[in-house]
mmCIF file of C-alpha atoms in Angstrom:
data_model
loop_
_atom_site.group_PDB
_atom_site.id
_atom_site.type_symbol
_atom_site.label_atom_id
_atom_site.label_comp_id
_atom_site.label_asym_id
_atom_site.label_seq_id
_atom_site.Cartn_x
_atom_site.Cartn_y
_atom_site.Cartn_z
ATOM 1 C CA GLU E 13 14.501 10.120 29.454
ATOM 2 C CA ILE E 14 11.189 9.656 27.695
ATOM 3 C CA ALA E 15 8.310 10.290 30.061
ATOM 4 C CA ASN E 16 5.617 7.596 30.015
ATOM 5 C CA GLY E 17 3.300 8.436 27.107
ATOM 6 C CA ASP E 18 5.300 11.428 25.972
ATOM 7 C CA TRP E 19 5.953 10.720 22.285
ATOM 8 C CA SER E 20 6.139 14.259 20.940
ATOM 9 C CA SER E 21 7.489 14.650 17.453
ATOM 10 C CA ASP E 22 10.555 16.545 18.891
ATOM 11 C CA VAL E 23 11.547 13.576 20.989
ATOM 12 C CA CYS E 24 10.918 11.158 18.070
ATOM 13 C CA SER E 25 12.806 12.982 15.441
ATOM 14 C CA SER E 26 15.860 13.912 17.475
ATOM 15 C CA ASP E 27 16.338 11.846 20.646
ATOM 16 C CA LEU E 28 15.107 8.439 19.416
ATOM 17 C CA LYS E 29 16.793 8.761 16.001
ATOM 18 C CA GLU E 30 20.143 9.554 17.728
ATOM 19 C CA ARG E 31 19.686 6.597 19.974
ATOM 20 C CA GLY E 32 19.544 4.381 16.892
ATOM 21 C CA PHE E 33 15.873 3.489 16.757
ATOM 22 C CA PRO E 34 15.032 2.315 13.223
ATOM 23 C CA LEU E 35 12.851 4.532 10.931
ATOM 24 C CA SER E 36 10.026 1.882 11.070
ATOM 25 C CA PHE E 37 9.799 2.326 14.790
ATOM 26 C CA LEU E 38 9.764 6.122 14.560
ATOM 27 C CA LEU E 39 7.032 6.025 11.883
ATOM 28 C CA LYS E 40 4.954 3.582 13.820
ATOM 29 C CA PHE E 41 5.162 4.986 17.317
ATOM 30 C CA CYS E 42 5.744 8.703 16.986
ATOM 31 C CA ALA E 43 2.634 10.701 17.706
ATOM 32 C CA GLY E 44 1.697 14.156 16.709
ATOM 33 C CA PRO E 45 -0.180 15.695 13.762
ATOM 34 C CA ARG E 46 0.414 14.215 10.298
ATOM 35 C CA GLN E 47 1.819 17.127 8.354
ATOM 36 C CA GLU E 48 4.160 17.354 5.446
ATOM 37 C CA GLY E 49 7.786 17.011 6.537
ATOM 38 C CA SER E 50 6.823 15.438 9.877
ATOM 39 C CA ILE E 51 8.528 12.120 10.750
ATOM 40 C CA SER E 52 5.198 10.846 11.863
ATOM 41 C CA MET E 53 3.652 11.147 8.430
ATOM 42 C CA LYS E 54 4.085 7.776 6.647
ATOM 43 C CA ILE E 55 6.575 7.825 3.797
ATOM 44 C CA THR E 56 3.934 6.310 1.447
ATOM 45 C CA ASP E 57 1.532 9.072 2.360
ATOM 46 C CA GLN E 58 4.172 11.748 1.749
ATOM 47 C CA VAL E 59 5.129 10.253 -1.639
ATOM 48 C CA TRP E 60 1.479 9.815 -2.694
ATOM 49 C CA GLU E 61 0.796 13.446 -1.864
ATOM 50 C CA PHE E 62 3.467 14.762 -4.288
ATOM 51 C CA ALA E 63 3.479 12.028 -6.816
ATOM 52 C CA GLU E 64 -0.212 11.841 -7.611
ATOM 53 C CA PRO E 65 -0.489 15.131 -9.599
ATOM 54 C CA LEU E 66 2.670 14.159 -11.559
ATOM 55 C CA VAL E 67 1.294 10.709 -12.417
ATOM 56 C CA GLN E 68 -1.969 12.329 -13.539
ATOM 57 C CA ALA E 69 -0.056 14.760 -15.740
ATOM 58 C CA CYS E 70 1.439 11.756 -17.456
ATOM 59 C CA GLY E 71 -2.040 10.422 -18.292
ATOM 60 C CA CYS E 72 -2.211 7.725 -15.558
ATOM 61 C CA SER E 73 -3.707 7.306 -12.088
ATOM 62 C CA LEU E 74 -1.802 6.349 -9.003
ATOM 63 C CA TRP E 75 -3.095 2.902 -7.759
ATOM 64 C CA ASP E 76 -0.707 2.419 -4.833
ATOM 65 C CA VAL E 77 2.589 3.502 -3.235
ATOM 66 C CA GLU E 78 4.578 0.828 -1.490
ATOM 67 C CA TYR E 79 7.739 1.134 0.640
ATOM 68 C CA VAL E 80 9.091 -2.296 1.529
ATOM 69 C CA ARG E 81 12.248 -4.119 2.512
ATOM 70 C CA GLU E 82 13.129 -7.122 0.326
ATOM 71 C CA GLY E 83 16.276 -9.111 0.425
ATOM 72 C CA GLY E 84 18.053 -6.548 2.605
ATOM 73 C CA GLU E 85 17.185 -3.648 0.313
ATOM 74 C CA TRP E 86 14.448 -0.965 0.519
ATOM 75 C CA PHE E 87 12.161 -0.429 -2.425
ATOM 76 C CA LEU E 88 9.818 2.461 -3.115
ATOM 77 C CA ARG E 89 7.294 1.431 -5.754
ATOM 78 C CA LEU E 90 4.609 3.422 -7.513
ATOM 79 C CA TYR E 91 1.821 1.296 -9.052
ATOM 80 C CA LEU E 92 0.039 2.893 -11.965
ATOM 81 C CA ASP E 93 -3.329 2.365 -13.650
ATOM 82 C CA LYS E 94 -4.733 3.661 -16.876
ATOM 83 C CA GLU E 95 -7.789 2.964 -19.141
ATOM 84 C CA GLY E 96 -6.524 0.572 -21.714
ATOM 85 C CA GLY E 97 -3.527 -0.478 -19.635
ATOM 86 C CA VAL E 98 -0.174 0.807 -18.572
ATOM 87 C CA ASP E 99 2.856 0.240 -20.762
ATOM 88 C CA ILE E 100 6.606 0.665 -20.425
ATOM 89 C CA ASP E 101 6.492 4.236 -21.826
ATOM 90 C CA ASP E 102 3.990 5.248 -19.095
ATOM 91 C CA CYS E 103 6.243 3.873 -16.401
ATOM 92 C CA GLU E 104 9.229 5.646 -17.896
ATOM 93 C CA ALA E 105 7.445 8.999 -18.164
ATOM 94 C CA VAL E 106 6.215 8.740 -14.519
ATOM 95 C CA SER E 107 9.692 7.768 -13.324
ATOM 96 C CA ARG E 108 11.232 10.752 -15.028
ATOM 97 C CA ALA E 109 8.574 13.070 -13.644
ATOM 98 C CA VAL E 110 8.740 11.802 -10.058
ATOM 99 C CA ASP E 111 12.415 11.068 -9.633
ATOM 100 C CA PRO E 112 13.594 14.710 -9.440
ATOM 101 C CA VAL E 113 10.855 15.554 -6.988
ATOM 102 C CA LEU E 114 11.840 12.591 -4.824
ATOM 103 C CA ASP E 115 15.439 13.972 -4.792
ATOM 104 C CA GLU E 116 14.164 17.422 -3.821
ATOM 105 C CA LYS E 117 11.620 16.360 -1.172
ATOM 106 C CA ASP E 118 13.888 13.607 0.195
ATOM 107 C CA PRO E 119 11.233 11.734 2.240
ATOM 108 C CA ILE E 120 13.409 8.725 2.804
ATOM 109 C CA PRO E 121 16.612 9.006 4.847
ATOM 110 C CA GLU E 122 18.152 5.661 3.879
ATOM 111 C CA SER E 123 19.067 4.426 0.402
ATOM 112 C CA TYR E 124 16.411 2.715 -1.577
ATOM 113 C CA ARG E 125 15.547 1.562 -5.132
ATOM 114 C CA PHE E 126 12.797 3.452 -6.968
ATOM 115 C CA GLU E 127 10.461 1.485 -9.256
ATOM 116 C CA VAL E 128 7.364 2.443 -11.262
ATOM 117 C CA CYS E 129 5.092 -0.415 -12.240
ATOM 118 C CA SER E 130 1.759 -1.327 -13.646
ATOM 119 C CA ALA E 131 -0.811 -2.250 -10.968
ATOM 120 C CA GLY E 132 -1.350 -5.396 -12.992
ATOM 121 C CA LEU E 133 -4.393 -7.465 -13.840
ATOM 122 C CA GLU E 134 -4.310 -9.235 -10.458
ATOM 123 C CA ARG E 135 -3.810 -6.077 -8.359
ATOM 124 C CA GLN E 136 -4.391 -5.972 -4.674
ATOM 125 C CA LEU E 137 -7.549 -4.180 -3.430
ATOM 126 C CA LYS E 138 -6.941 -1.914 -0.447
ATOM 127 C CA ARG E 139 -9.194 1.129 -0.252
ATOM 128 C CA PRO E 140 -12.975 1.035 -0.064
ATOM 129 C CA SER E 141 -13.093 2.734 -3.496
ATOM 130 C CA ASP E 142 -11.081 -0.235 -4.897
ATOM 131 C CA PHE E 143 -13.723 -2.678 -3.644
ATOM 132 C CA GLU E 144 -16.581 -0.543 -4.882
ATOM 133 C CA ARG E 145 -15.007 -0.289 -8.333
ATOM 134 C CA TYR E 146 -14.587 -4.117 -8.653
ATOM 135 C CA LEU E 147 -17.950 -5.364 -7.209
ATOM 136 C CA GLY E 148 -19.026 -8.478 -9.105
ATOM 137 C CA GLU E 149 -15.447 -9.212 -10.294
ATOM 138 C CA PRO E 150 -13.488 -12.339 -9.507
ATOM 139 C CA VAL E 151 -11.235 -12.039 -6.559
ATOM 140 C CA LEU E 152 -8.937 -14.093 -4.329
ATOM 141 C CA VAL E 153 -9.159 -13.586 -0.595
ATOM 142 C CA LYS E 154 -6.075 -14.732 1.384
ATOM 143 C CA LEU E 155 -6.370 -15.149 5.158
ATOM 144 C CA TYR E 156 -3.771 -14.949 7.935
ATOM 145 C CA ARG E 157 -5.068 -18.297 9.449
ATOM 146 C CA PRO E 158 -6.773 -21.225 7.769
ATOM 147 C CA ARG E 159 -10.551 -21.362 7.822
ATOM 148 C CA ASP E 160 -11.982 -24.829 7.172
ATOM 149 C CA GLY E 161 -8.427 -26.022 6.309
ATOM 150 C CA GLN E 162 -7.688 -23.395 3.624
ATOM 151 C CA LYS E 163 -6.212 -19.930 3.503
ATOM 152 C CA GLU E 164 -7.182 -18.883 -0.038
ATOM 153 C CA PHE E 165 -10.780 -18.435 -1.263
ATOM 154 C CA PRO E 166 -11.615 -17.599 -4.856
ATOM 155 C CA GLY E 167 -14.945 -16.078 -5.610
ATOM 156 C CA ARG E 168 -16.850 -13.031 -6.915
ATOM 157 C CA LEU E 169 -16.770 -9.910 -4.852
ATOM 158 C CA VAL E 170 -20.250 -9.259 -3.474
ATOM 159 C CA ARG E 171 -19.797 -6.681 -0.771
ATOM 160 C CA TYR E 172 -17.329 -4.681 1.253
ATOM 161 C CA GLU E 173 -18.561 -3.156 4.428
ATOM 162 C CA ASP E 174 -16.476 -1.785 7.310
ATOM 163 C CA GLY E 175 -13.494 -3.842 6.272
ATOM 164 C CA ALA E 176 -15.457 -7.136 5.999
ATOM 165 C CA VAL E 177 -15.298 -8.796 2.606
ATOM 166 C CA THR E 178 -18.102 -10.922 1.181
ATOM 167 C CA ILE E 179 -17.622 -13.126 -1.821
ATOM 168 C CA GLU E 180 -19.867 -15.591 -3.675
ATOM 169 C CA MET E 181 -18.175 -18.982 -3.793
ATOM 170 C CA ARG E 182 -19.781 -22.044 -5.281
ATOM 171 C CA GLY E 183 -23.258 -20.514 -5.153
ATOM 172 C CA ARG E 184 -23.107 -19.351 -1.530
ATOM 173 C CA GLU E 185 -21.939 -16.061 0.117
ATOM 174 C CA VAL E 186 -19.043 -16.144 2.455
ATOM 175 C CA THR E 187 -17.978 -13.202 4.647
ATOM 176 C CA PHE E 188 -14.543 -12.633 6.081
ATOM 177 C CA ASP E 189 -13.914 -10.135 8.923
ATOM 178 C CA LYS E 190 -11.269 -7.480 8.479
ATOM 179 C CA ALA E 191 -9.066 -9.030 11.146
ATOM 180 C CA GLU E 192 -8.764 -12.327 9.361
ATOM 181 C CA VAL E 193 -8.043 -11.025 5.799
ATOM 182 C CA ALA E 194 -4.386 -10.771 4.823
ATOM 183 C CA LEU E 195 -5.150 -9.454 1.350
ATOM 184 C CA VAL E 196 -7.736 -9.361 -1.425
ATOM 185 C CA ARG E 197 -6.655 -9.172 -5.031
ATOM 186 C CA LEU E 198 -8.328 -9.408 -8.417
ATOM 187 C CA ARG E 199 -8.246 -12.851 -10.043
ATOM 188 C CA VAL E 200 -7.953 -13.412 -13.793
ATOM 189 C CA GLU E 201 -10.193 -16.220 -15.058
ATOM 190 C CA PHE E 202 -9.239 -17.975 -18.224
#
């Protein structure tokens, strides 16, 4: 039996896995240091760690790593960025460089589809450095719950501080707390 509060990596990786707990449970609730090869290190973090230098060697930068379930299948996606834009040749080169390392490192126990994509013009902003890079640019803020009857707010990114996002919208500044923001993405204006 698992003692109250005893979530050691040994218990997580063997006992809970054998009991049929899903990988998402193990990754979310297993404690212990985040080190390479540890079940408690997020899959996306593991993949980022070994994929980033390979992506850079192909002349691109790694924008994001996503591991999601869609339509009953798991997808591992690398999102790329590059000055002047990412094309299909960049995606192919990165895929060919990363795929054998994924096979060797084997960070994902179940089957999945591997995709390499451009981050796109309307990319999602996640890290503080993303927000700093795009200050003054048009964005769309989506909320978990409606505020003043709406969940989507277009505007110009003014500030990002401790997770709070401030945009200029119709001549006034509006700030959204971290807890209410579902996502922020760039917005293309025509």
